[in-house]
Coordinates of C-alpha atoms in Angstrom, one line a residue:
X1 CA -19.4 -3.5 20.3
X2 CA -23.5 -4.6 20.1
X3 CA -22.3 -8.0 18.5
X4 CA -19.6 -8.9 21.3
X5 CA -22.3 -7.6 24.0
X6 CA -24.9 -10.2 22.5
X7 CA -21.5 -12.7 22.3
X8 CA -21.0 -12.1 25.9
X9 CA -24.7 -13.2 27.0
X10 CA -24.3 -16.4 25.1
X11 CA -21.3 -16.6 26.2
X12 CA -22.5 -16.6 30.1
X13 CA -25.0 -19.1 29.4
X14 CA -22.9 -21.8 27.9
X15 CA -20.5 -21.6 30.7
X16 CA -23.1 -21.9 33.5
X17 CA -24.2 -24.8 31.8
X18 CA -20.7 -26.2 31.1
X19 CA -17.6 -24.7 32.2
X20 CA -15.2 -27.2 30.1
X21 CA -16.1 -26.1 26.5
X22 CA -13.0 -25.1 24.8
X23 CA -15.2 -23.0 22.4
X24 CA -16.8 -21.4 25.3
X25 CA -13.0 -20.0 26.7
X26 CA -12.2 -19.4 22.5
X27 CA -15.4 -16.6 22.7
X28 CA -14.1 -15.1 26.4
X29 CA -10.9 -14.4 24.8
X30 CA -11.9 -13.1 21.6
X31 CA -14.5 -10.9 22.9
X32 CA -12.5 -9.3 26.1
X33 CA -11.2 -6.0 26.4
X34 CA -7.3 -6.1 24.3
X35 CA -6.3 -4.3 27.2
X36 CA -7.1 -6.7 29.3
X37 CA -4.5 -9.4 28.5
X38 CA -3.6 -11.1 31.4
X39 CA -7.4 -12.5 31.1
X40 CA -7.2 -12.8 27.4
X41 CA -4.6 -15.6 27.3
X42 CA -5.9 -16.9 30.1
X43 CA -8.8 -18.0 28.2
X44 CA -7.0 -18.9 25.5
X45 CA -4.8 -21.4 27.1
X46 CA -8.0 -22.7 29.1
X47 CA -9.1 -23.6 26.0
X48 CA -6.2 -25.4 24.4
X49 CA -5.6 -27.1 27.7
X50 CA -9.5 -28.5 27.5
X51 CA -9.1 -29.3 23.7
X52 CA -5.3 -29.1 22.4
X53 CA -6.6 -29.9 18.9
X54 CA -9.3 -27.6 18.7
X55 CA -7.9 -25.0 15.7
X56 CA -9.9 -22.1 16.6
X57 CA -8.4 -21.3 19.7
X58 CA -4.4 -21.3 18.7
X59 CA -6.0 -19.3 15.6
X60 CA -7.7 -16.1 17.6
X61 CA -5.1 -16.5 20.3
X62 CA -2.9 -15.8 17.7
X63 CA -5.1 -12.9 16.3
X64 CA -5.4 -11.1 20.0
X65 CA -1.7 -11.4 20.7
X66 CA 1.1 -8.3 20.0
X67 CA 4.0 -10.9 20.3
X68 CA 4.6 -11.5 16.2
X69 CA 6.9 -14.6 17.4
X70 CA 4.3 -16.3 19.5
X71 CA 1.8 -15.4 16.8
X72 CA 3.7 -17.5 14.4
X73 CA 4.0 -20.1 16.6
X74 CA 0.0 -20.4 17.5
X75 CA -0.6 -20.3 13.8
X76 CA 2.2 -23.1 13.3
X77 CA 0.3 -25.2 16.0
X78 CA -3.0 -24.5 14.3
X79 CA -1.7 -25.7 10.9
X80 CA -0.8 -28.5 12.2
X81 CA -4.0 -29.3 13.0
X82 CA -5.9 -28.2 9.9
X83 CA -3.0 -27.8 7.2
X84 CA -5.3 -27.0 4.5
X85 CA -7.5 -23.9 6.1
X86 CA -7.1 -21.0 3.7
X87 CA -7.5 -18.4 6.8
X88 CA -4.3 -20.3 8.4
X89 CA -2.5 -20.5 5.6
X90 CA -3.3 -16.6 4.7
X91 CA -1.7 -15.1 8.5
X92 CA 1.4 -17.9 7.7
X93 CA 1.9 -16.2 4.3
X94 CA 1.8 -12.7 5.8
X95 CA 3.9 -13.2 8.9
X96 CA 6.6 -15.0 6.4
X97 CA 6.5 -12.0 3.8
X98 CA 6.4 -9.2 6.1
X99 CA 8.3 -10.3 8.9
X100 CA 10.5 -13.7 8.0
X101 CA 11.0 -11.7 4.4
X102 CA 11.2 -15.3 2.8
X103 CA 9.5 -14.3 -0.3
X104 CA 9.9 -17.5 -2.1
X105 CA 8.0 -19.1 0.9
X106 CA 5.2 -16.7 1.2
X107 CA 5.0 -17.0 -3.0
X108 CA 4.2 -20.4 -2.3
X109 CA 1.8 -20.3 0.6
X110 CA -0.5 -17.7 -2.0
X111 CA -0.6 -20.4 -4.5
X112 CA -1.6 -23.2 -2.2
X113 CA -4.6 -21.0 -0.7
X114 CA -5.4 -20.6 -4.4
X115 CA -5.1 -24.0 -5.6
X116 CA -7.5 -25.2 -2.2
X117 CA -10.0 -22.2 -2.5
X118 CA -10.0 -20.2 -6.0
X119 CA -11.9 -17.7 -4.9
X120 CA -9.8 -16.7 -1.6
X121 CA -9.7 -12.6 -2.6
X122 CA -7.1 -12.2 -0.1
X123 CA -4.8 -14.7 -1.8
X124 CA -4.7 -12.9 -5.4
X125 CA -4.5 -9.5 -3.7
X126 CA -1.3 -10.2 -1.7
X127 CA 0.3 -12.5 -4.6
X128 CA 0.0 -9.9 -6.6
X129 CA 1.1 -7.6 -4.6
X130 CA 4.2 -9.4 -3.7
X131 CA 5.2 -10.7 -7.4
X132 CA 5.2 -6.7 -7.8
X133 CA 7.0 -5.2 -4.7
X134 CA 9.1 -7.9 -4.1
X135 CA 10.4 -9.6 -7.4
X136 CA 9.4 -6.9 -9.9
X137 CA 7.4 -9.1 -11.6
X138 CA 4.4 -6.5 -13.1
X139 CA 3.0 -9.0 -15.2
X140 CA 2.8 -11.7 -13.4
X141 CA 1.1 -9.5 -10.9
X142 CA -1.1 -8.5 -13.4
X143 CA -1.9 -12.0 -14.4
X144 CA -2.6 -12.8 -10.7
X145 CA -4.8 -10.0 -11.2
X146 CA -6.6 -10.9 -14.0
X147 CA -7.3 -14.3 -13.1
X148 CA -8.6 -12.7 -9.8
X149 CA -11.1 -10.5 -11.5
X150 CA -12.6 -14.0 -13.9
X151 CA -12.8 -15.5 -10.4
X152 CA -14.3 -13.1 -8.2
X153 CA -15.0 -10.0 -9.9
X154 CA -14.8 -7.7 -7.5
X155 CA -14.7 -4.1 -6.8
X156 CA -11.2 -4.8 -5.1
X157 CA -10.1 -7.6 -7.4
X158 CA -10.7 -4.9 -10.6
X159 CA -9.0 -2.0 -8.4
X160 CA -6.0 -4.1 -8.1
X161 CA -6.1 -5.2 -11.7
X162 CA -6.2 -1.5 -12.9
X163 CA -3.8 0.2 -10.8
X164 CA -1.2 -2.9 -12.4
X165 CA -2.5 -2.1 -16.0
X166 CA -1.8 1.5 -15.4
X167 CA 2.0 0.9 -14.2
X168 CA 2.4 -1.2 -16.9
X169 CA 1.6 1.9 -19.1
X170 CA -1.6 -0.4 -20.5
X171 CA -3.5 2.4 -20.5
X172 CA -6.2 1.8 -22.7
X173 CA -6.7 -1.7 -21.1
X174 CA -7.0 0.1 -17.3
X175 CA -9.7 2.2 -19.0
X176 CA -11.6 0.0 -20.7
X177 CA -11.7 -2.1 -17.1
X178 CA -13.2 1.2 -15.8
X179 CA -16.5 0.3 -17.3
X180 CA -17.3 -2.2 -15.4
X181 CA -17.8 0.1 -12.4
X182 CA -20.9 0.7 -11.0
X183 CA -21.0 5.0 -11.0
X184 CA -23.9 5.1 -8.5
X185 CA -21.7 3.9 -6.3
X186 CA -19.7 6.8 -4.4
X187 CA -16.2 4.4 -4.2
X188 CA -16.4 3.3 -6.9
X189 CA -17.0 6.5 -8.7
X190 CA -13.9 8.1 -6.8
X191 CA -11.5 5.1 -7.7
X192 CA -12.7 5.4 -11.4
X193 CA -12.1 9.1 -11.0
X194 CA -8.9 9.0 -9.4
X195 CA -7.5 6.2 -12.0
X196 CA -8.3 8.5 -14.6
X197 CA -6.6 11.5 -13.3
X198 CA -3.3 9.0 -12.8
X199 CA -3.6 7.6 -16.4
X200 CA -3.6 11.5 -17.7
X201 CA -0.7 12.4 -15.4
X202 CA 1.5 8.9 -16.6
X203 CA 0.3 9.5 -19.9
X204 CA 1.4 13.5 -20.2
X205 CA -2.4 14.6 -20.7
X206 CA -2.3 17.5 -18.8
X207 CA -5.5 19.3 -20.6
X208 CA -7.9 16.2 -18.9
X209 CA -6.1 16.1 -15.9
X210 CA -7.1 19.3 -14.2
X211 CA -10.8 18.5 -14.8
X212 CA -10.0 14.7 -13.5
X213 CA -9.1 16.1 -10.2
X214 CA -11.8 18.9 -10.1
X215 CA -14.3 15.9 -10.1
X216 CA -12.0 14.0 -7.8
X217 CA -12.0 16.5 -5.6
X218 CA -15.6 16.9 -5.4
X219 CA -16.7 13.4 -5.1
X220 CA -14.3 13.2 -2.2
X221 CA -15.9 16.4 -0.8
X222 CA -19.6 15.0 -1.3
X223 CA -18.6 11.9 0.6
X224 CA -17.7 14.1 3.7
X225 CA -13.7 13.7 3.3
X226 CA -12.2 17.2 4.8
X227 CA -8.4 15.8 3.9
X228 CA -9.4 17.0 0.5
X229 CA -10.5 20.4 -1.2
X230 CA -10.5 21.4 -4.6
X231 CA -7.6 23.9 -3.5
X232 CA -5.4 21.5 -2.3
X233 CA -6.1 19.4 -5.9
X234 CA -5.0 22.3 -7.9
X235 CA -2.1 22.8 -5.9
X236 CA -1.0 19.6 -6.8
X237 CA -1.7 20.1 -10.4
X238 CA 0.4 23.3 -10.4
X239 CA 3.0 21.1 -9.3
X240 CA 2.6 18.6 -11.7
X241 CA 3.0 21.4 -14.3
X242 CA 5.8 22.8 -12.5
X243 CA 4.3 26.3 -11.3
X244 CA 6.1 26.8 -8.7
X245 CA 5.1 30.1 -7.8
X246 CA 1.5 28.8 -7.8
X247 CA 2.5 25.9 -5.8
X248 CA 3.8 27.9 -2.9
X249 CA 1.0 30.2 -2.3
X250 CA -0.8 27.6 -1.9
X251 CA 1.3 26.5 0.9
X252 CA 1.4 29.9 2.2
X253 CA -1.8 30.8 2.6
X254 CA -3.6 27.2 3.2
X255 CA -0.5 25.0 5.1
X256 CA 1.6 27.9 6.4
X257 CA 2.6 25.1 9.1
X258 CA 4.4 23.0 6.6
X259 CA 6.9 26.1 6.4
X260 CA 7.2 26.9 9.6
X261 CA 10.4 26.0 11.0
X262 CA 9.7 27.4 14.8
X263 CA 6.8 25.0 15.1
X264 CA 6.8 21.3 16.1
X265 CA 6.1 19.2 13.7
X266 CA 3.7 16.5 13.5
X267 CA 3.2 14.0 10.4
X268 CA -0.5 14.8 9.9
X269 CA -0.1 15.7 6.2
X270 CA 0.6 13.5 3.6
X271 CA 4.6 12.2 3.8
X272 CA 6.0 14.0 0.8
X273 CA 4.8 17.2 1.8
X274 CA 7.4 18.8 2.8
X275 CA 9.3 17.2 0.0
X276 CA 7.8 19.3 -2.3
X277 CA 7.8 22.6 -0.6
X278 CA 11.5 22.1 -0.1
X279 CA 12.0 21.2 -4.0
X280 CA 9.5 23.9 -4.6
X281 CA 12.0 26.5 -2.7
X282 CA 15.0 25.3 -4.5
X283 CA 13.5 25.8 -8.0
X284 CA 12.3 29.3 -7.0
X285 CA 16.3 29.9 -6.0
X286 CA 14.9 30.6 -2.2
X287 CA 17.9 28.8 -1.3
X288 CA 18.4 29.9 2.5
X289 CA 15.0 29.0 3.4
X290 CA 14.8 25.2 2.0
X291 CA 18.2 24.6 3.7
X292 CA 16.1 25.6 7.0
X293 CA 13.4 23.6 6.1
X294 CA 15.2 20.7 5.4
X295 CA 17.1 21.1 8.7
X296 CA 13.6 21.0 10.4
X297 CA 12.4 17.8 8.9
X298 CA 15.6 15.8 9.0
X299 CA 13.7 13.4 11.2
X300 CA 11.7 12.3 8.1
X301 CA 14.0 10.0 6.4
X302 CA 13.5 7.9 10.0
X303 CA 9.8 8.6 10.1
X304 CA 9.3 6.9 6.3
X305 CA 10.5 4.1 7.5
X306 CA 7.8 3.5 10.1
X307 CA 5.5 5.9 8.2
X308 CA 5.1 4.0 4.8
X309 CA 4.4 0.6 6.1
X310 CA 6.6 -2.7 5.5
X311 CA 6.9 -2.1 1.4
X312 CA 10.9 -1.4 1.1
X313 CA 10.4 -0.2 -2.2
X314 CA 8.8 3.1 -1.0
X315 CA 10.7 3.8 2.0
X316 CA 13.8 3.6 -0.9
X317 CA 12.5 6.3 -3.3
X318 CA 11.6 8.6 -0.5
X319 CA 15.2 8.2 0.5
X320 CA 16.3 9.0 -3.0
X321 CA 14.2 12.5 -2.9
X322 CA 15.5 13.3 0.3
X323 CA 19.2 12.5 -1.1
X324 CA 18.5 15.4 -4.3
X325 CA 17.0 17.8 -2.0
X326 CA 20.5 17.7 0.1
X327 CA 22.2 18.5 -3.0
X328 CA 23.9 14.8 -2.8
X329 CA 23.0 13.7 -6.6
X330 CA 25.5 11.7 -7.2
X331 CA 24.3 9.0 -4.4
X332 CA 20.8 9.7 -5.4
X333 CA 21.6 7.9 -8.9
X334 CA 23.3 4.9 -6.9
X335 CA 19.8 4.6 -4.6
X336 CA 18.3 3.8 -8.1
X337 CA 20.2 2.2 -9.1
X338 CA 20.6 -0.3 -6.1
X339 CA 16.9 -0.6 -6.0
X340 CA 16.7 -1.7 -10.0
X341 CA 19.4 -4.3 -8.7
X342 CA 17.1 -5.2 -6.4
X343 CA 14.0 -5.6 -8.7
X344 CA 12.0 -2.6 -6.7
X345 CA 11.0 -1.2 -10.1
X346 CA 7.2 -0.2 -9.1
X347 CA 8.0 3.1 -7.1
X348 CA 10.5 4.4 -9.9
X349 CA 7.9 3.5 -12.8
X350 CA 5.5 5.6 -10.4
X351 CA 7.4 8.6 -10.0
X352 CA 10.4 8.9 -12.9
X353 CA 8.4 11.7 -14.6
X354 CA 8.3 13.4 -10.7
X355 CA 9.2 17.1 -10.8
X356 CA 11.6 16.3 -8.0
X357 CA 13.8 14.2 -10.3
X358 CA 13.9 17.2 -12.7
X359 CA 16.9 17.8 -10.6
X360 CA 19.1 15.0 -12.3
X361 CA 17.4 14.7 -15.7
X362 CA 20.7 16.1 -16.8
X363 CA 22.9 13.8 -15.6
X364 CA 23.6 11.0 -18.2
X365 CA 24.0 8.2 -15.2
X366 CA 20.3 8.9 -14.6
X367 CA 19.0 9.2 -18.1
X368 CA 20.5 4.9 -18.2
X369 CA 18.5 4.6 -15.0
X370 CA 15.2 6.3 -16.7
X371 CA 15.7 4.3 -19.9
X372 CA 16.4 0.8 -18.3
X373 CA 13.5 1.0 -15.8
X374 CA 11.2 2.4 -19.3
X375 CA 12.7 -0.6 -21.3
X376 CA 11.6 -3.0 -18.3
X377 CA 8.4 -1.7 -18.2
X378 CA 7.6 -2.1 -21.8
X379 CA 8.8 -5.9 -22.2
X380 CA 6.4 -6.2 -19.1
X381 CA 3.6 -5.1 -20.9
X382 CA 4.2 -6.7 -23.9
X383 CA 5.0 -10.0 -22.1
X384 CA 1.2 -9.7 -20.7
X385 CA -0.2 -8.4 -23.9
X386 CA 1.5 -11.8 -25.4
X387 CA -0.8 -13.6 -21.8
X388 CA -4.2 -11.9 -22.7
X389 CA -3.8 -13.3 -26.9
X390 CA -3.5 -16.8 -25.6
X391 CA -0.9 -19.3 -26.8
X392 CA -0.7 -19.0 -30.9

């Protein structure tokens, strides 16, 4: 880049001046090539050998390496040095929720980066987002969220906050928070339009929900987005509405790919694609053709996992509507109900009302599942509601 061509003038200079700087071998390594890693921890350990207790060097050395264990390690090193730097603390938080999975751990690293620097963004964001994916703990999330938004009061802060409102079912609180967007702005104005669209689809408005994502659609468009057309929106509001015949001529005349079962397959379309044109089939009674395409894209189960990132919540309710689709309903309704067991409420809150479950909605093992995870979610909201009044 321009900035790390500028760095790398500076960077000549100091060293013909001074060749034993420690921040001078920091820069080389930060600023090479990644691909050229041999020289990159070279610097690095140039630098820690000519100051072991500079911080900045065990911190990018830990940012420009792939090994996650050595990564740890450097940060461990750096804390040691500087135990109270929120940027330290932040990449110790991560590493031990993503990879070490010790939640309780990474719950208390947040809070510490809070209590040193109340206005860390980061901090809130991925409290929050733990307190939800992890414990199942929506309104503490949404307090974390709250208090992130008096803090900071940010576009991202206020995103957070009303995409928590809104699976809380608080959806006149997530609209109301809408107005504090700033419409001129083309992100903002897309995330207000697309939180709208989700609150009329959760809330069962259907009559404002096709003009929601008409307008979604087009601000997307206007913003030069070509994953996005206004066909592909009403396809998925046919869907929505279960018009299945509408639904698959879509497919058929826009994604014929996504039914062809001679051609490889790549994921370049959204994950649950294929989900739905296979649950699409099976409603339509075109029963010999979604057991082909099924066969096809039996590596999908295996791609979520990589696919969806490091939330087990989702890879588990992607598993669930791949479990229906193979007729196995039965061990559907235990997946949900192991992953209420395990407090992973968010993704069944998010999709109970999905036209894929329409497949079980009969079965009184998943009607308990529907109304526990619908009871959980109201004492949630209610036990925030109860947060925003104050004490009595």
């Amino acid at each position: 880049s321009e900035a790390d061509s500028i760095a790398a003038i500076y960077l000549d200079t100091a060293m013909t001046l001074n060749d034993q700087l420690a921040e001078a071998y920091t820069l080389k390594g930060a600023i090479l090539p990644s691909d050229q890693e041999e020289e990159i921890e070279a610097a690095f350990l140039k630098a820690i050998e000519l100051n072991p207790n500079y911080e900045r060097a065990y911190h990018w050395y830990a940012v420009n390496t792939n090994n996650l264990e050595k990564r740890d390690s450097l940060i461990s090193l750096a804390l040691n040095i500087n135990p109270l730097s929120p940027v330290l603390l932040i990449n110790k938080a991560n590493y031990t929720r993503y990879y070490d999975k010790d939640y309780n751990e990474a719950k208390r690293l947040y809070e510490k980066i809070i209590s040193i620097e109340p206005k860390y963004e980061q901090a809130y964001e991925r409290l929050a987002s733990l307190l939800r994916h992890e414990y199942g703990m929506l309104d503490s999330a949404a307090i974390y969220n709250y208090k992130g938004v008096q803090a900071l009061g940010t576009f991202v802060m206020r995103e957070d906050y009303i995409e928590t409102l809104t699976e809380l079912g608080l959806f006149e609180e997530a609209l109301e928070e809408l107005n504090a967007y700033d419409l001129t702005n083309p992100q903002h104005a897309i995330s207000a339009k697309f939180a709208e669209a989700t609150i009329a689809e959760r809330s069962g408005d259907f009559g404002s929900l096709e003009p929601r994502l008409r307008e979604f659609a087009q601000l997307m468009i206007s913003i030069g987005n070509t994953a996005v057309s206004e066909e592909l929106i009403l396809a998925q509001y046919a869907y929505i509405k279960r018009d299945y015949e509408t639904f698959l001529q879509y497919n058929q005349q826009y994604r014929p790919e996504l039914l062809d079962t001679k051609k490889e397959q790549k994921i370049d379309f959204t994950i649950t694609d294929p989900f739905l044109v296979i649950h699409t089939l099976l409603e339509l009674e075109r029963n010999d053709e979604a057991e082909a395409l099924l066969e096809h894209y039996a590596y999908l189960p295996d791609s979520i996992q990589t696919t969806m990132g490091l939330y087990d919540d989702w890879n588990e309710i992607f598993e669930v509507f791949y479990t229906i689709l193979n007729g196995d309903h039965e061990q559907a309704i235990d997946l949900l109900e192991a992953s209420i067991e395990k407090k992973h409420y968010i993704p069944i809150i998010r999709f109970k009302d999905h036209p894929i479950l329409d497949l079980l909605r009969e079965q009184p093992r998943f009607m308990a599942v529907a109304n526990e995870i619908e009871s959980i979610q109201k004492e949630q909201a209610q036990n925030f509601r109860n947060y925003l009044r104050g004490p009595d």
